[in-house]
Amino acid sequence: MSPENLDAYSQIFTTACDALLDGLTDALLLCDEHGAICYANVAAKEMFVGRELMGRVPQDLFPDSRFMQMIETCRSSGTSISKRLVLPQQLSPLGAKEHRGDNCWLVELAMLPAQAHPMARLRIMLRDLTAEHQSEQVRKDFVANASHELRTPLAIIQGYLENLLENGGLRDVTQAQRFLHIMDKHTERVVRIIDDMLMISRLESGEVALLRQEPFDFHSCVNDVIERLEHMIHSQQAIINTDGVDKKTVINGDRFYWTQVMFNLVENALKQNPKTGLVITLSASVTDGIATIAVADNGIGIPLAHLPFIFKRFYRVDTNHTNSSIKGTGLGLSIVKRAIEAHGGDISVTSAPRRETKFTIVVPAWKAISFLDEVINRRIQ
Ligand code: ADP
């Protein structure tokens, strides 16, 4: 091959290699024999955007002691190294662009043979694993919290059972009955936690894809909820105001989950405010293809400091809940949030204690809503 042809081939080859490396979603940096960066693919340039790369050492961009140690070891031993690094937000390679809190990276280092590249001696690859890390964390927290929540009532049941079995507890019938009632109450709690966990897991699994997407009469859904809570409403002498929910409100979605959403929100307002004088206001309206549904109450409210966490699993404002008379698992609002999100909507909350605590849901109301309004209206009348 003539020297001109060789030159041309080498040019084509270099361009093809660059295109291949630029096609990678992982950031790739190559360093020369002095440890300075001599090549960065497009993903690396995007990751470190606004920061000079060429001629700098990677440790300047990513000042983590484990990363520095990895470079040292790789260079001195010549062996490839691969590690998952979890970094605090301020040490993320994304710099000021990082808003996700703790971030996780797969870092791979390898020495390159001299013939592989005229300058590069060290290859550094960075893969963003933050999303996987976060969902792993959520799963771990869920298992830990669920075990803790189940362990408490089960330990109580076990304690009373031991009393009944070992200390001749069955001889004293009145006491035995009292123990059985306590055990029954805590068994109910175990069942409730498991039911709520199953509901969350259904919403998070592929089953969400099987959500019904059909128009239903929201007014009758609200009526069902009020009927189910009739006993509580009556005994607390609460006032339920549904003036805003007119018979024309049609939502597109799964009536089963919507009933659960409204049940949890109304039941929460009742549970948290057992004293008389509670007014719960339900409203629903559809404007420009967006349905806005709100549940408001004039009860004790949620302190400002707790509001950002209120939709988290197992989060409860009253932390002393095992002794609390208020029944709850801390899963109700996470079920609500997940069900709303599965419908393509969002939920937010504001709270001014004793004045108004308001959960507001916005969901897309399909374009056909006005046509459906008429159909449903005709059916209802
Ligand atoms: P729980 O099963 O404990 O009711 P949720 O997830 O439904 O769990 O609610 C979480 C926490 O939010 C409750 O423990 C309660 O402290 C607070 N909360 C929810 N709704 C209201 C409300 N309407 N008024 C006051 N506090 C509320």
GROMACS .gro file of C-alpha atoms and ligand atoms in nm:
model
  408
    1MET     CA    1   0.000   0.000   0.000
    2SER     CA    2   0.137   0.340  -0.095
    3PRO     CA    3   0.212   0.590   0.188
    4GLU     CA    4  -0.071   0.819   0.058
    5ASN     CA    5  -0.323   0.532   0.074
    6LEU     CA    6  -0.202   0.437   0.422
    7ASP     CA    7  -0.253   0.795   0.535
    8ALA     CA    8  -0.602   0.807   0.389
    9TYR     CA    9  -0.697   0.472   0.552
   10SER     CA   10  -0.561   0.583   0.886
   11GLN     CA   11  -0.765   0.906   0.858
   12ILE     CA   12  -1.085   0.713   0.782
   13PHE     CA   13  -1.011   0.470   1.066
   14THR     CA   14  -0.960   0.751   1.320
   15THR     CA   15  -1.285   0.920   1.217
   16ALA     CA   16  -1.474   0.588   1.245
   17CYS     CA   17  -1.325   0.523   1.591
   18ASP     CA   18  -1.424   0.872   1.710
   19ALA     CA   19  -1.777   0.819   1.583
   20LEU     CA   20  -1.795   0.486   1.767
   21LEU     CA   21  -1.670   0.631   2.095
   22ASP     CA   22  -1.902   0.931   2.061
   23GLY     CA   23  -2.189   0.686   2.022
   24LEU     CA   24  -2.127   0.550   2.372
   25THR     CA   25  -2.365   0.665   2.645
   26ASP     CA   26  -2.086   0.618   2.903
   27ALA     CA   27  -1.834   0.896   2.953
   28LEU     CA   28  -1.489   0.797   2.829
   29LEU     CA   29  -1.165   0.977   2.912
   30LEU     CA   30  -0.819   0.881   2.790
   31CYS     CA   31  -0.510   1.002   2.977
   32ASP     CA   32  -0.154   1.028   2.853
   33GLU     CA   33   0.157   0.893   3.021
   34HIS     CA   34   0.163   1.195   3.257
   35GLY     CA   35  -0.194   1.128   3.366
   36ALA     CA   36  -0.337   1.428   3.177
   37ILE     CA   37  -0.659   1.394   2.973
   38CYS     CA   38  -0.587   1.375   2.600
   39TYR     CA   39  -0.926   1.255   2.474
   40ALA     CA   40  -1.290   1.285   2.586
   41ASN     CA   41  -1.591   1.143   2.403
   42VAL     CA   42  -1.914   1.341   2.358
   43ALA     CA   43  -2.073   1.187   2.672
   44ALA     CA   44  -1.772   1.298   2.882
   45LYS     CA   45  -1.782   1.649   2.735
   46GLU     CA   46  -2.153   1.671   2.817
   47MET     CA   47  -2.094   1.540   3.169
   48PHE     CA   48  -1.821   1.793   3.243
   49VAL     CA   49  -1.975   2.072   3.036
   50GLY     CA   50  -1.832   2.417   3.111
   51ARG     CA   51  -1.513   2.265   3.256
   52GLU     CA   52  -1.184   2.239   3.070
   53LEU     CA   53  -1.085   1.876   3.009
   54MET     CA   54  -0.778   1.860   2.786
   55GLY     CA   55  -0.447   1.863   2.972
   56ARG     CA   56  -0.609   1.836   3.318
   57VAL     CA   57  -0.582   1.536   3.547
   58PRO     CA   58  -0.916   1.357   3.604
   59GLN     CA   59  -0.872   1.378   3.981
   60ASP     CA   60  -0.934   1.756   3.950
   61LEU     CA   61  -1.276   1.689   3.800
   62PHE     CA   62  -1.371   1.405   4.029
   63PRO     CA   63  -1.199   1.470   4.364
   64ASP     CA   64  -1.291   1.149   4.542
   65SER     CA   65  -1.017   0.971   4.738
   66ARG     CA   66  -1.135   0.624   4.624
   67PHE     CA   67  -1.116   0.736   4.260
   68MET     CA   68  -0.765   0.875   4.312
   69GLN     CA   69  -0.661   0.548   4.475
   70MET     CA   70  -0.805   0.353   4.181
   71ILE     CA   71  -0.594   0.555   3.936
   72GLU     CA   72  -0.281   0.497   4.144
   73THR     CA   73  -0.341   0.123   4.168
   74CYS     CA   74  -0.425   0.084   3.801
   75ARG     CA   75  -0.117   0.274   3.692
   76SER     CA   76   0.121   0.099   3.932
   77SER     CA   77  -0.009  -0.257   3.890
   78GLY     CA   78  -0.130  -0.235   3.531
   79THR     CA   79  -0.449  -0.425   3.622
   80SER     CA   80  -0.799  -0.318   3.527
   81ILE     CA   81  -1.024  -0.199   3.809
   82SER     CA   82  -1.400  -0.163   3.822
   83LYS     CA   83  -1.590  -0.017   4.120
   84ARG     CA   84  -1.929   0.129   4.210
   85LEU     CA   85  -1.886   0.460   4.387
   86VAL     CA   86  -2.166   0.634   4.576
   87LEU     CA   87  -2.094   1.005   4.613
   88PRO     CA   88  -2.260   1.289   4.799
   89GLN     CA   89  -2.426   1.552   4.580
   90GLN     CA   90  -2.139   1.803   4.612
   91LEU     CA   91  -1.883   1.550   4.482
   92SER     CA   92  -2.081   1.435   4.179
   93PRO     CA   93  -1.891   1.446   3.848
   94LEU     CA   94  -2.193   1.641   3.719
   95GLY     CA   95  -2.088   1.934   3.942
   96ALA     CA   96  -2.352   2.203   3.988
   97LYS     CA   97  -2.584   2.016   3.747
   98GLU     CA   98  -2.632   1.741   4.005
   99HIS     CA   99  -2.965   1.775   4.188
  100ARG     CA  100  -3.036   1.414   4.277
  101GLY     CA  101  -2.861   1.397   4.613
  102ASP     CA  102  -2.643   1.087   4.654
  103ASN     CA  103  -2.528   0.971   4.313
  104CYS     CA  104  -2.382   0.639   4.204
  105TRP     CA  105  -2.125   0.564   3.934
  106LEU     CA  106  -1.963   0.259   3.785
  107VAL     CA  107  -1.598   0.357   3.736
  108GLU     CA  108  -1.380   0.137   3.516
  109LEU     CA  109  -1.008   0.193   3.470
  110ALA     CA  110  -0.770   0.006   3.243
  111MET     CA  111  -0.419   0.063   3.107
  112LEU     CA  112  -0.391   0.071   2.729
  113PRO     CA  113  -0.112  -0.105   2.539
  114ALA     CA  114   0.131   0.139   2.371
  115GLN     CA  115   0.021   0.031   2.023
  116ALA     CA  116  -0.348   0.108   2.095
  117HIS     CA  117  -0.311   0.485   2.076
  118PRO     CA  118  -0.022   0.719   2.004
  119MET     CA  119  -0.071   0.914   2.330
  120ALA     CA  120  -0.329   0.750   2.554
  121ARG     CA  121  -0.212   0.512   2.830
  122LEU     CA  122  -0.507   0.504   3.071
  123ARG     CA  123  -0.875   0.453   2.991
  124ILE     CA  124  -1.142   0.580   3.231
  125MET     CA  125  -1.506   0.499   3.184
  126LEU     CA  126  -1.788   0.648   3.396
  127ARG     CA  127  -2.141   0.504   3.388
  128ASP     CA  128  -2.425   0.677   3.572
  129LEU     CA  129  -2.603   0.421   3.795
  130THR     CA  130  -2.788   0.676   4.009
  131ALA     CA  131  -3.140   0.574   3.900
  132GLU     CA  132  -3.073   0.203   3.975
  133HIS     CA  133  -2.910   0.295   4.305
  134GLN     CA  134  -3.206   0.507   4.411
  135SER     CA  135  -3.465   0.241   4.329
  136GLU     CA  136  -3.253  -0.020   4.510
  137GLN     CA  137  -3.248   0.214   4.809
  138VAL     CA  138  -3.625   0.259   4.798
  139ARG     CA  139  -3.671  -0.120   4.789
  140LYS     CA  140  -3.432  -0.169   5.083
  141ASP     CA  141  -3.608   0.102   5.286
  142PHE     CA  142  -3.943  -0.052   5.206
  143VAL     CA  143  -3.840  -0.398   5.326
  144ALA     CA  144  -3.678  -0.252   5.641
  145ASN     CA  145  -3.981  -0.034   5.721
  146ALA     CA  146  -4.232  -0.308   5.642
  147SER     CA  147  -4.049  -0.555   5.866
  148HIS     CA  148  -4.036  -0.300   6.145
  149GLU     CA  149  -4.404  -0.209   6.113
  150LEU     CA  150  -4.509  -0.577   6.110
  151ARG     CA  151  -4.275  -0.678   6.389
  152THR     CA  152  -4.434  -0.436   6.641
  153PRO     CA  153  -4.792  -0.572   6.638
  154LEU     CA  154  -4.666  -0.930   6.600
  155ALA     CA  155  -4.443  -0.893   6.907
  156ILE     CA  156  -4.744  -0.763   7.104
  157ILE     CA  157  -4.962  -1.055   6.988
  158GLN     CA  158  -4.684  -1.299   7.077
  159GLY     CA  159  -4.647  -1.145   7.425
  160TYR     CA  160  -5.017  -1.184   7.503
  161LEU     CA  161  -5.024  -1.537   7.361
  162GLU     CA  162  -4.738  -1.632   7.591
  163ASN     CA  163  -4.927  -1.486   7.885
  164LEU     CA  164  -5.235  -1.686   7.797
  165LEU     CA  165  -5.046  -2.009   7.747
  166GLU     CA  166  -4.783  -1.999   8.017
  167ASN     CA  167  -4.918  -1.811   8.314
  168GLY     CA  168  -5.250  -1.990   8.342
  169GLY     CA  169  -5.402  -1.692   8.170
  170LEU     CA  170  -5.694  -1.897   8.043
  171ARG     CA  171  -5.819  -1.958   8.396
  172ASP     CA  172  -5.905  -1.592   8.440
  173VAL     CA  173  -6.172  -1.560   8.173
  174THR     CA  174  -6.215  -1.182   8.202
  175GLN     CA  175  -5.844  -1.123   8.161
  176ALA     CA  176  -5.822  -1.379   7.879
  177GLN     CA  177  -6.098  -1.194   7.697
  178ARG     CA  178  -5.919  -0.864   7.741
  179PHE     CA  179  -5.598  -1.018   7.599
  180LEU     CA  180  -5.790  -1.163   7.305
  181HIS     CA  181  -5.938  -0.822   7.225
  182ILE     CA  182  -5.593  -0.664   7.227
  183MET     CA  183  -5.460  -0.942   7.005
  184ASP     CA  184  -5.754  -0.895   6.771
  185LYS     CA  185  -5.681  -0.521   6.742
  186HIS     CA  186  -5.316  -0.584   6.656
  187THR     CA  187  -5.403  -0.864   6.412
  188GLU     CA  188  -5.629  -0.615   6.238
  189ARG     CA  189  -5.330  -0.383   6.212
  190VAL     CA  190  -5.113  -0.657   6.058
  191VAL     CA  191  -5.386  -0.728   5.801
  192ARG     CA  192  -5.417  -0.358   5.721
  193ILE     CA  193  -5.042  -0.316   5.670
  194ILE     CA  194  -5.031  -0.622   5.442
  195ASP     CA  195  -5.334  -0.503   5.241
  196ASP     CA  196  -5.174  -0.160   5.194
  197MET     CA  197  -4.841  -0.315   5.095
  198LEU     CA  198  -5.013  -0.538   4.840
  199MET     CA  199  -5.192  -0.237   4.697
  200ILE     CA  200  -4.863  -0.045   4.661
  201SER     CA  201  -4.692  -0.342   4.504
  202ARG     CA  202  -4.983  -0.385   4.258
  203LEU     CA  203  -4.955  -0.017   4.163
  204GLU     CA  204  -4.581  -0.046   4.114
  205SER     CA  205  -4.587  -0.368   3.917
  206GLY     CA  206  -4.678  -0.407   3.552
  207GLU     CA  207  -5.040  -0.433   3.663
  208VAL     CA  208  -5.065  -0.057   3.633
  209ALA     CA  209  -5.071  -0.119   3.261
  210LEU     CA  210  -5.396  -0.303   3.323
  211LEU     CA  211  -5.556   0.003   3.486
  212ARG     CA  212  -5.896   0.055   3.341
  213GLN     CA  213  -5.916   0.371   3.136
  214GLU     CA  214  -6.282   0.435   3.107
  215PRO     CA  215  -6.510   0.724   3.194
  216PHE     CA  216  -6.694   0.692   3.520
  217ASP     CA  217  -6.927   0.909   3.722
  218PHE     CA  218  -6.711   1.069   3.991
  219HIS     CA  219  -7.014   1.180   4.190
  220SER     CA  220  -7.125   0.820   4.250
  221CYS     CA  221  -6.768   0.722   4.342
  222VAL     CA  222  -6.766   0.994   4.610
  223ASN     CA  223  -7.107   0.874   4.732
  224ASP     CA  224  -6.969   0.521   4.774
  225VAL     CA  225  -6.682   0.656   4.984
  226ILE     CA  226  -6.916   0.857   5.206
  227GLU     CA  227  -7.136   0.552   5.249
  228ARG     CA  228  -6.838   0.339   5.356
  229LEU     CA  229  -6.735   0.604   5.609
  230GLU     CA  230  -7.090   0.675   5.722
  231HIS     CA  231  -7.032   0.534   6.069
  232MET     CA  232  -6.727   0.756   6.139
  233ILE     CA  233  -6.893   1.064   5.989
  234HIS     CA  234  -7.200   1.009   6.201
  235SER     CA  235  -7.022   0.938   6.529
  236GLN     CA  236  -6.790   1.240   6.484
  237GLN     CA  237  -7.078   1.459   6.365
  238ALA     CA  238  -6.859   1.567   6.077
  239ILE     CA  239  -7.001   1.771   5.791
  240ILE     CA  240  -6.918   1.655   5.442
  241ASN     CA  241  -6.966   1.922   5.184
  242THR     CA  242  -6.983   1.787   4.828
  243ASP     CA  243  -7.130   2.095   4.665
  244GLY     CA  244  -6.841   2.117   4.423
  245VAL     CA  245  -6.884   1.762   4.297
  246ASP     CA  246  -7.166   1.789   4.052
  247LYS     CA  247  -7.326   1.505   3.869
  248LYS     CA  248  -7.155   1.597   3.545
  249THR     CA  249  -6.802   1.530   3.667
  250VAL     CA  250  -6.666   1.247   3.459
  251ILE     CA  251  -6.318   1.112   3.518
  252ASN     CA  252  -6.137   0.883   3.283
  253GLY     CA  253  -5.962   0.606   3.471
  254ASP     CA  254  -5.999   0.313   3.704
  255ARG     CA  255  -6.293   0.359   3.939
  256PHE     CA  256  -6.154   0.103   4.186
  257TYR     CA  257  -5.834   0.303   4.245
  258TRP     CA  258  -6.017   0.635   4.245
  259THR     CA  259  -6.250   0.507   4.517
  260GLN     CA  260  -5.942   0.403   4.715
  261VAL     CA  261  -5.785   0.750   4.662
  262MET     CA  262  -6.094   0.936   4.782
  263PHE     CA  263  -6.146   0.689   5.067
  264ASN     CA  264  -5.791   0.738   5.198
  265LEU     CA  265  -5.812   1.118   5.179
  266VAL     CA  266  -6.153   1.149   5.344
  267GLU     CA  267  -6.072   0.880   5.603
  268ASN     CA  268  -5.746   1.062   5.690
  269ALA     CA  269  -5.933   1.386   5.755
  270LEU     CA  270  -6.176   1.200   5.982
  271LYS     CA  271  -5.908   0.993   6.157
  272GLN     CA  272  -5.689   1.290   6.237
  273ASN     CA  273  -5.979   1.496   6.372
  274PRO     CA  274  -6.194   1.283   6.596
  275LYS     CA  275  -6.342   1.584   6.779
  276THR     CA  276  -6.665   1.741   6.659
  277GLY     CA  277  -6.675   2.047   6.436
  278LEU     CA  278  -6.493   1.893   6.140
  279VAL     CA  279  -6.598   2.011   5.794
  280ILE     CA  280  -6.466   1.822   5.493
  281THR     CA  281  -6.512   1.985   5.153
  282LEU     CA  282  -6.487   1.782   4.834
  283SER     CA  283  -6.468   1.960   4.503
  284ALA     CA  284  -6.411   1.864   4.142
  285SER     CA  285  -6.398   2.064   3.821
  286VAL     CA  286  -6.279   2.016   3.467
  287THR     CA  287  -6.118   2.302   3.276
  288ASP     CA  288  -5.927   2.286   2.947
  289GLY     CA  289  -5.891   1.908   2.962
  290ILE     CA  290  -5.757   1.908   3.319
  291ALA     CA  291  -5.962   1.776   3.609
  292THR     CA  292  -5.892   1.929   3.949
  293ILE     CA  293  -6.017   1.738   4.250
  294ALA     CA  294  -5.966   1.858   4.605
  295VAL     CA  295  -6.029   1.727   4.953
  296ALA     CA  296  -6.005   1.996   5.221
  297ASP     CA  297  -6.069   1.995   5.594
  298ASN     CA  298  -6.057   2.245   5.877
  299GLY     CA  299  -5.880   2.011   6.121
  300ILE     CA  300  -5.549   2.001   6.307
  301GLY     CA  301  -5.354   2.008   5.983
  302ILE     CA  302  -5.001   1.899   5.902
  303PRO     CA  303  -4.705   2.098   6.039
  304LEU     CA  304  -4.502   2.268   5.767
  305ALA     CA  305  -4.186   2.069   5.848
  306HIS     CA  306  -4.367   1.741   5.775
  307LEU     CA  307  -4.529   1.842   5.445
  308PRO     CA  308  -4.236   1.746   5.214
  309PHE     CA  309  -4.236   1.388   5.350
  310ILE     CA  310  -4.604   1.322   5.383
  311PHE     CA  311  -4.632   1.105   5.068
  312LYS     CA  312  -4.338   0.883   5.164
  313ARG     CA  313  -4.410   0.525   5.258
  314PHE     CA  314  -4.466   0.463   5.629
  315TYR     CA  315  -4.432   0.834   5.707
  316ARG     CA  316  -4.657   0.952   5.987
  317VAL     CA  317  -4.660   1.283   6.167
  318ASP     CA  318  -4.741   1.108   6.493
  319THR     CA  319  -4.433   0.889   6.537
  320ASN     CA  320  -4.560   0.730   6.855
  321HIS     CA  321  -4.817   0.545   6.649
  322THR     CA  322  -4.802   0.204   6.813
  323ASN     CA  323  -4.967   0.355   7.119
  324SER     CA  324  -5.179   0.596   6.923
  325SER     CA  325  -5.551   0.549   6.907
  326ILE     CA  326  -5.543   0.670   6.546
  327LYS     CA  327  -5.540   0.372   6.315
  328GLY     CA  328  -5.302   0.395   6.026
  329THR     CA  329  -5.008   0.239   5.849
  330GLY     CA  330  -4.839   0.545   5.702
  331LEU     CA  331  -4.902   0.392   5.358
  332GLY     CA  332  -5.234   0.560   5.276
  333LEU     CA  333  -5.093   0.870   5.109
  334SER     CA  334  -4.826   0.679   4.916
  335ILE     CA  335  -5.103   0.461   4.773
  336VAL     CA  336  -5.291   0.779   4.680
  337LYS     CA  337  -4.986   0.933   4.513
  338ARG     CA  338  -4.900   0.619   4.318
  339ALA     CA  339  -5.258   0.570   4.201
  340ILE     CA  340  -5.278   0.932   4.082
  341GLU     CA  341  -4.943   0.905   3.904
  342ALA     CA  342  -5.059   0.584   3.736
  343HIS     CA  343  -5.342   0.796   3.593
  344GLY     CA  344  -5.092   1.050   3.460
  345GLY     CA  345  -5.175   1.304   3.732
  346ASP     CA  346  -5.019   1.468   4.032
  347ILE     CA  347  -5.117   1.546   4.391
  348SER     CA  348  -5.005   1.828   4.618
  349VAL     CA  349  -5.092   1.941   4.970
  350THR     CA  350  -5.111   2.269   5.158
  351SER     CA  351  -5.192   2.305   5.524
  352ALA     CA  352  -5.289   2.591   5.750
  353PRO     CA  353  -5.373   2.411   6.077
  354ARG     CA  354  -5.728   2.467   6.203
  355ARG     CA  355  -5.811   2.659   5.888
  356GLU     CA  356  -5.757   2.447   5.580
  357THR     CA  357  -5.562   2.133   5.496
  358LYS     CA  358  -5.611   2.070   5.128
  359PHE     CA  359  -5.505   1.783   4.902
  360THR     CA  360  -5.532   1.886   4.537
  361ILE     CA  361  -5.522   1.636   4.252
  362VAL     CA  362  -5.478   1.732   3.889
  363VAL     CA  363  -5.529   1.471   3.618
  364PRO     CA  364  -5.571   1.492   3.246
  365ALA     CA  365  -5.940   1.467   3.166
  366TRP     CA  366  -5.959   1.321   2.821
  367LYS     CA  367  -6.061   1.542   2.531
  368ALA     CA  368  -6.382   1.347   2.488
  369ILE     CA  369  -6.495   1.475   2.827
  370SER     CA  370  -6.760   1.718   2.703
  371PHE     CA  371  -6.913   1.455   2.481
  372LEU     CA  372  -6.900   1.204   2.768
  373ASP     CA  373  -7.052   1.465   2.998
  374GLU     CA  374  -7.362   1.462   2.788
  375VAL     CA  375  -7.378   1.084   2.765
  376ILE     CA  376  -7.332   1.033   3.139
  377ASN     CA  377  -7.568   1.315   3.217
  378ARG     CA  378  -7.837   1.155   3.011
  379ARG     CA  379  -7.770   0.823   3.185
  380ILE     CA  380  -7.785   0.981   3.531
  381GLN     CA  381  -8.105   1.179   3.477
  382ADP     P1  382  -5.189   0.677   5.779
  382ADP     O1  383  -5.218   0.537   5.741
  382ADP     O2  384  -5.107   0.691   5.902
  382ADP     O3  385  -5.310   0.764   5.778
  382ADP     P2  386  -5.109   0.826   5.548
  382ADP     O4  387  -4.998   0.799   5.453
  382ADP     O5  388  -5.247   0.821   5.495
  382ADP     O6  389  -5.089   0.726   5.668
  382ADP     O7  390  -5.086   0.967   5.614
  382ADP     C1  391  -4.960   0.998   5.665
  382ADP     C2  392  -4.972   1.099   5.776
  382ADP     O8  393  -5.016   1.224   5.722
  382ADP     C3  394  -5.074   1.064   5.881
  382ADP     O9  395  -5.019   0.978   5.978
  382ADP     C4  396  -5.109   1.200   5.937
  382ADP    O10  397  -5.016   1.235   6.037
  382ADP     C5  398  -5.090   1.293   5.820
  382ADP     N1  399  -5.219   1.335   5.755
  382ADP     C6  400  -5.271   1.286   5.641
  382ADP     N2  401  -5.386   1.349   5.612
  382ADP     C7  402  -5.408   1.438   5.709
  382ADP     C8  403  -5.511   1.535   5.736
  382ADP     N3  404  -5.616   1.553   5.655
  382ADP     N4  405  -5.497   1.612   5.848
  382ADP     C9  406  -5.390   1.599   5.932
  382ADP     N5  407  -5.291   1.510   5.910
  382ADP    C10  408  -5.299   1.431   5.802
   0.00000   0.00000   0.00000
